[in-house]
Each structure stands twice: as structure tokens, then as C-alpha cells.
Coordinates of N, CA and C in Angstrom, one line a residue:
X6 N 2.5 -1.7 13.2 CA 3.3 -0.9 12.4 C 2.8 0.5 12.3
X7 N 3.6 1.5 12.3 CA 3.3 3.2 11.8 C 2.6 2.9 10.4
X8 N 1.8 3.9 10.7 CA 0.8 4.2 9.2 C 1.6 5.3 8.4
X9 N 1.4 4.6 7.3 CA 2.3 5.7 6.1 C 1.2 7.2 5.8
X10 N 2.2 7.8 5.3 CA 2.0 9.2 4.7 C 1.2 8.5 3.4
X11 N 0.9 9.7 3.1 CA 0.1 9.5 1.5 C 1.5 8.9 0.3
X12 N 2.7 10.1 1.0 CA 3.7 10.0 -0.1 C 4.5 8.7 0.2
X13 N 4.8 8.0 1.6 CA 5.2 6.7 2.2 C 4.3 6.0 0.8
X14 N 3.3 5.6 1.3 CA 2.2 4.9 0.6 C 2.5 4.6 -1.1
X15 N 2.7 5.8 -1.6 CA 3.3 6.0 -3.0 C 4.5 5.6 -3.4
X16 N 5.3 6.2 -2.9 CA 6.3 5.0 -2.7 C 6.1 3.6 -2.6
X17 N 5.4 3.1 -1.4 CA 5.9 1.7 -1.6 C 5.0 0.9 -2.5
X18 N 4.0 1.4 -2.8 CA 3.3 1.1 -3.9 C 4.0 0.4 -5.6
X19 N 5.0 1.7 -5.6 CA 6.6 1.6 -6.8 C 6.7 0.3 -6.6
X20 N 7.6 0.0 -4.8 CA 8.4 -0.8 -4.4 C 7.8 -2.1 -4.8
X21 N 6.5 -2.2 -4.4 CA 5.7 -3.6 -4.6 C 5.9 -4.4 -5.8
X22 N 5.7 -3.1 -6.8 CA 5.7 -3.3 -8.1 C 7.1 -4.4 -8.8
X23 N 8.4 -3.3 -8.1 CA 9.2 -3.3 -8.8 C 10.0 -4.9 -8.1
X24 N 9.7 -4.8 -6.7 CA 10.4 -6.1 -6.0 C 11.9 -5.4 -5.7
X25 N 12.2 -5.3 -6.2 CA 13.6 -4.8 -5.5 C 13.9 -3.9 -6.4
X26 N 14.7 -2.6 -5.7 CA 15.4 -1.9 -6.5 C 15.7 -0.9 -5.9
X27 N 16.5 0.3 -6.3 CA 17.6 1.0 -6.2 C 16.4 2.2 -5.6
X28 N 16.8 3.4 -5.3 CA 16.5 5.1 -4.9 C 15.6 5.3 -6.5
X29 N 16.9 4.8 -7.4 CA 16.8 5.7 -8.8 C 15.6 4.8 -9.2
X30 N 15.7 3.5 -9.5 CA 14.5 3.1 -10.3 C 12.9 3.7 -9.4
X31 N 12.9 3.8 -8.4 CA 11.5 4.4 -8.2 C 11.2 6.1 -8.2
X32 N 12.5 6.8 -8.4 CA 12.4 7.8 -8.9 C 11.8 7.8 -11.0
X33 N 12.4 6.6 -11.1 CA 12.0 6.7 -12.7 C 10.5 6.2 -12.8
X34 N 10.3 5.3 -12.0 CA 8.8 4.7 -11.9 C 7.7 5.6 -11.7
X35 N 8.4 7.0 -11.0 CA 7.6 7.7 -10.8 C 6.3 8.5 -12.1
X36 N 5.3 9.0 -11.8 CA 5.2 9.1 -13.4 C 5.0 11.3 -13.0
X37 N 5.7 11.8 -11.7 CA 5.6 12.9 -11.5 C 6.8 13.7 -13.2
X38 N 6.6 14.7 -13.2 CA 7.5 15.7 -14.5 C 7.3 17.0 -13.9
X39 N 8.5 17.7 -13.5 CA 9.9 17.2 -13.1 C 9.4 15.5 -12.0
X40 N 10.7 15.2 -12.0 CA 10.7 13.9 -11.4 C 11.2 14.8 -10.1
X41 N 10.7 14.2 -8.7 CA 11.2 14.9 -7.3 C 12.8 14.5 -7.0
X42 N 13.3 15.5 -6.2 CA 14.8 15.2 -6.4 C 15.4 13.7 -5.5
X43 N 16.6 13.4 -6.0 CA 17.2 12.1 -5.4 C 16.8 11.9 -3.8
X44 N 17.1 13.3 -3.0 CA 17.3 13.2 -1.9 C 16.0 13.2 -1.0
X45 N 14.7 13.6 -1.7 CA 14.0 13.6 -1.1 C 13.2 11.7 -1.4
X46 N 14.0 11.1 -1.9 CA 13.0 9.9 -2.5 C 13.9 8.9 -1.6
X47 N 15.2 9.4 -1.8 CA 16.1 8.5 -0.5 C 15.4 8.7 1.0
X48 N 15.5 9.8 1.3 CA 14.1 10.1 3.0 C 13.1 9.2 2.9
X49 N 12.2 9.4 2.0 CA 11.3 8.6 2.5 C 11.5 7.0 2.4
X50 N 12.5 6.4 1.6 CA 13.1 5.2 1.4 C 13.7 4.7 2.7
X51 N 14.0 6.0 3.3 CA 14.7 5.4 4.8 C 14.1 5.6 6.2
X52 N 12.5 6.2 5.3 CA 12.0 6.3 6.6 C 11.2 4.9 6.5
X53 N 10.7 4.7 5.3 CA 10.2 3.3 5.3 C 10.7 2.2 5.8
X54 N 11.8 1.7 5.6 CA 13.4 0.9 6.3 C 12.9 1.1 7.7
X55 N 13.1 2.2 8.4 CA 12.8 2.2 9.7 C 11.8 2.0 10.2
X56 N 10.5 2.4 9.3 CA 8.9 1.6 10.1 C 9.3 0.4 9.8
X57 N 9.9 -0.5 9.2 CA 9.8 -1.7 9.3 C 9.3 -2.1 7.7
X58 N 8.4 -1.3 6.7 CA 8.6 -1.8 5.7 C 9.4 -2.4 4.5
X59 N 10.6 -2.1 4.5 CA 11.5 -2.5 3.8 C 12.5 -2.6 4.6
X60 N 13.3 -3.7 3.8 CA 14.5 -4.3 4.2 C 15.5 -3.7 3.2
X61 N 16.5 -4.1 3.2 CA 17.7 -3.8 2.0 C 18.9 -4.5 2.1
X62 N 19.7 -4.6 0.8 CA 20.8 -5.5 0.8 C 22.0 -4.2 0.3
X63 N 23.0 -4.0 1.5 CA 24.0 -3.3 0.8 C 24.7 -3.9 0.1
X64 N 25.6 -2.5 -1.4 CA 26.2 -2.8 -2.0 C 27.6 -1.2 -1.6
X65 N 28.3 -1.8 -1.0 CA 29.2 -0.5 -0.3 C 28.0 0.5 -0.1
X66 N 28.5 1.8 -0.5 CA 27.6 2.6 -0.5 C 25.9 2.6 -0.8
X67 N 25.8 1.5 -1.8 CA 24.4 1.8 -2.5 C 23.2 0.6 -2.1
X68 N 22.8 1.0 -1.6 CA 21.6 0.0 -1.1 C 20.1 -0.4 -1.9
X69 N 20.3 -2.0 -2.0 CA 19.1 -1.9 -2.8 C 17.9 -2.2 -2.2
X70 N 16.7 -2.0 -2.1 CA 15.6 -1.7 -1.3 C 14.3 -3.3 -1.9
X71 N 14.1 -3.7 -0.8 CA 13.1 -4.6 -1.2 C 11.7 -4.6 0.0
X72 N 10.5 -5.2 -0.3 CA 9.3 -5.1 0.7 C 9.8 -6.1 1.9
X73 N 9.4 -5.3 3.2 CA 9.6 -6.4 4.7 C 8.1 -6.6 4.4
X74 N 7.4 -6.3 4.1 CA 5.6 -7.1 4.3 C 5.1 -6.5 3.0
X75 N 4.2 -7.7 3.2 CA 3.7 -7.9 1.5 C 2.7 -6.8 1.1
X76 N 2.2 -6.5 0.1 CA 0.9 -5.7 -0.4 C -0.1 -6.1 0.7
X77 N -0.6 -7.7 0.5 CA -1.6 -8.1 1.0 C -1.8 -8.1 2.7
X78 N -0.4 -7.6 3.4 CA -0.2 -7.9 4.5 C -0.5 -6.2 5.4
X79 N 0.0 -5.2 4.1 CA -0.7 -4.0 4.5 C -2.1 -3.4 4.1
X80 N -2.8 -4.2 3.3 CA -4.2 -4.2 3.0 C -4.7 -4.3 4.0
X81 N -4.4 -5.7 4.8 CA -5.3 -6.5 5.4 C -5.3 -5.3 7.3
X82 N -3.9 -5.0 6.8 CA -3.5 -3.9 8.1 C -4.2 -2.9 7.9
X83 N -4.5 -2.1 6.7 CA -5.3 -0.8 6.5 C -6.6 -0.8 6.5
X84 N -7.3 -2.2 6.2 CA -8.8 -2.8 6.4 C -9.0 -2.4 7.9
X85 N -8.5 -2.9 8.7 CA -8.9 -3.4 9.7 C -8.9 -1.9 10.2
X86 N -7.8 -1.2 10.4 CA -8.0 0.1 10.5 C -8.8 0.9 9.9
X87 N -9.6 0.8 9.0 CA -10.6 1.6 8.4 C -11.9 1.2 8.9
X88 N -12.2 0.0 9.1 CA -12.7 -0.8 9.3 C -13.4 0.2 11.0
X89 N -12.4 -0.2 12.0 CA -12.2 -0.5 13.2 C -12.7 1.8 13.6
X90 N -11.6 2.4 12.5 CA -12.1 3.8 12.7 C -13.4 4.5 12.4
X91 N -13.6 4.0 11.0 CA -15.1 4.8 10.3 C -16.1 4.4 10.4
X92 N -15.6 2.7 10.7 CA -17.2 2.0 10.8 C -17.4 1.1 11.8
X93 N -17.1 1.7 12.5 CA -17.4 1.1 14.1 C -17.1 -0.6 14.7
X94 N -16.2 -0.8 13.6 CA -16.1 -2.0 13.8 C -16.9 -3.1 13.0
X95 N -17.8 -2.9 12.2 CA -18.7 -3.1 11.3 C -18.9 -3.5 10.0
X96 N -18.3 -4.8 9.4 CA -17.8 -4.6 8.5 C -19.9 -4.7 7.8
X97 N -20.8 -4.8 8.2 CA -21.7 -4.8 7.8 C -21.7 -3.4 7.7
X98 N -21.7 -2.6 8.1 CA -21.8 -1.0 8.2 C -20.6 -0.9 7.1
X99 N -19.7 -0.8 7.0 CA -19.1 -0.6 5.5 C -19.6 -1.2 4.3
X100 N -19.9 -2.8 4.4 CA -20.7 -2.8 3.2 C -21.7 -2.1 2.9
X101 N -22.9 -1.9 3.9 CA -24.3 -0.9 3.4 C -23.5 0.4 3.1
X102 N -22.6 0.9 3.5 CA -21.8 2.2 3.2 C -21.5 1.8 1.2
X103 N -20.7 0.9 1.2 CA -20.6 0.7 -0.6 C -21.9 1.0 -1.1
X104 N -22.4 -0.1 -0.8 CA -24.1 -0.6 -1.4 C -24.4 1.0 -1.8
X105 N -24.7 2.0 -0.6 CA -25.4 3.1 -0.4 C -24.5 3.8 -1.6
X106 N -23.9 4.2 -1.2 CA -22.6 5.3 -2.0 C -21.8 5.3 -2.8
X107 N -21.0 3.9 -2.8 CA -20.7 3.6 -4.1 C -21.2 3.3 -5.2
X108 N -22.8 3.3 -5.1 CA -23.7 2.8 -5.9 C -23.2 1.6 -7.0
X109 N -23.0 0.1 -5.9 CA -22.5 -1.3 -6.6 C -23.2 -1.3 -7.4
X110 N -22.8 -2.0 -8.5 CA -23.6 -2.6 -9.4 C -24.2 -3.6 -9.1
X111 N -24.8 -4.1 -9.8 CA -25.7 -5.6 -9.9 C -24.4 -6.5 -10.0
X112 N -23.6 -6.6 -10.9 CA -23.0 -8.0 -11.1 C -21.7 -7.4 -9.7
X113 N -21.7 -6.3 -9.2 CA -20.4 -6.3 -8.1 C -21.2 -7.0 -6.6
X114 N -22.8 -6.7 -6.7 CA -23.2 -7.2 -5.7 C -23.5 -8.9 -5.5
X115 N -23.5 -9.4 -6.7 CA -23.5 -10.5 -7.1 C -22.5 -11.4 -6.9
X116 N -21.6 -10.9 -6.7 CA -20.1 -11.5 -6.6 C -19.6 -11.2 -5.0
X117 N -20.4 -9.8 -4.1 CA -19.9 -9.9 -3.2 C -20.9 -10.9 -2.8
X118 N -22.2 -11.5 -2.9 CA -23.1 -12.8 -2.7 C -22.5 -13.8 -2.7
X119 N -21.9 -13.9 -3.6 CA -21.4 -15.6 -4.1 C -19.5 -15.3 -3.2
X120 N -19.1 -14.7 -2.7 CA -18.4 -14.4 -1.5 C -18.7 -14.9 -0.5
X121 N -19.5 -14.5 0.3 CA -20.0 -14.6 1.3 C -20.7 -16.4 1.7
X122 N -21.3 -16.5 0.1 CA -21.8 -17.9 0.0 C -20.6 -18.8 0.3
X123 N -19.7 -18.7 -0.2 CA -18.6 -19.7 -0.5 C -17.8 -19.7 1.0
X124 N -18.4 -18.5 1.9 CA -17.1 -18.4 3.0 C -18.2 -18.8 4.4
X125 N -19.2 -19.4 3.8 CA -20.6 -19.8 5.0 C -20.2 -21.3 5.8

């Protein structure tokens, strides 16, 4: 699948949320002031449709928008991709990258332990 824009991304983030809905309800979801106009929220709603993330069910003119692949299905797509770009394929090299930089806590390292334990 095409990788989303930041503002793709934002959007369907709404969409996840909401499970199905209209142009307008994720214009309202939005929490921008001013709210961005109709027609730029319908674009990216149709450009999403066309990567393949959303499906829709017409109603004559008005179409209501729901997810073609799940949250977890573009995580697992964006991991791998992050994964595969910054850390050479490594998912040991992104952990020591948290450890290092995110400065984990004790009880977050603990839990990615008993992770790892459970998946041996």
C-alpha cells in the first residue's frame, strides 16, 4: 500500500475512531479552529478510497466512508517500514535505540522482559 501524508494519516486516524462516517463528521472530529474547509477534507477522503484505505457505501450523492484495513494492520505495515528504513532491519537495534533515548523506564523494560519471555 502507498504511505500516507502526515494529514492522510490524521484523517484516518478520525476514521478508525469513528468506524464509519460521513466528510462532515470528521471535519467535526477534527479538533483544528477554524475547522479546514469541506472540500479539502473530501480530497483527502478520496485520496484515501483510492490507496485502498477506505471503502464506502453510497447514498445518491453522499457517501459514507469506512476503514479497508484495520489500525493494527497499518501499524504492523508502518513497523516494518520503520523498522526495515532506520534500523537496518534490526528490531534489536530499535530496541537499544528506546532503551538508549527514550530513556524506558524500569517497569516499561520489565514488561518489554516478560514479552519476550512469554513469546520464547
Amino acid at each position: 500500500m502507498e504511505e500516507l501524508t502526515k494529514t492522510e494519516e490524521r484523517v484516518m486516524q478520525i476514521i478508525w475512531k469513528l468506524k464509519r462516517c460521513f466528510v462532515k463528521d470528521v471535519i467535526d472530529a477534527l479538533p483544528d479552529d477554524p475547522k479546514p474547509p469541506y472540500n479539502t477534507i473530501s480530497s483527502v477522503v478520496r485520496l484515501l478510497e483510492k490507496k485502498g484505505y477506505l471503502d464506502y457505501k453510497a447514498y445518491g450523492k453522499t457517501y459514507e466512508y469506512f476503514p479497508a484495513i484495520t489500525k493494527a494492520e497499518y501499524r504492523k505495515q508502518f513497523f516494518k517500514k520503520m523498522i526495515s528504513g532506520y534500523f537496518d532491519d534490526s528490531v534489536g537495534s530499535l530496541v537499544s535505540f528506546m532503551v538508549k533515548e527514550e530513556q524506558l523506564s524500569k517497569e516499561d523494560m520489565d514488561k518489554i522482559r516478560d514479552i519476550i519471555n512469554k513469546n520464547k
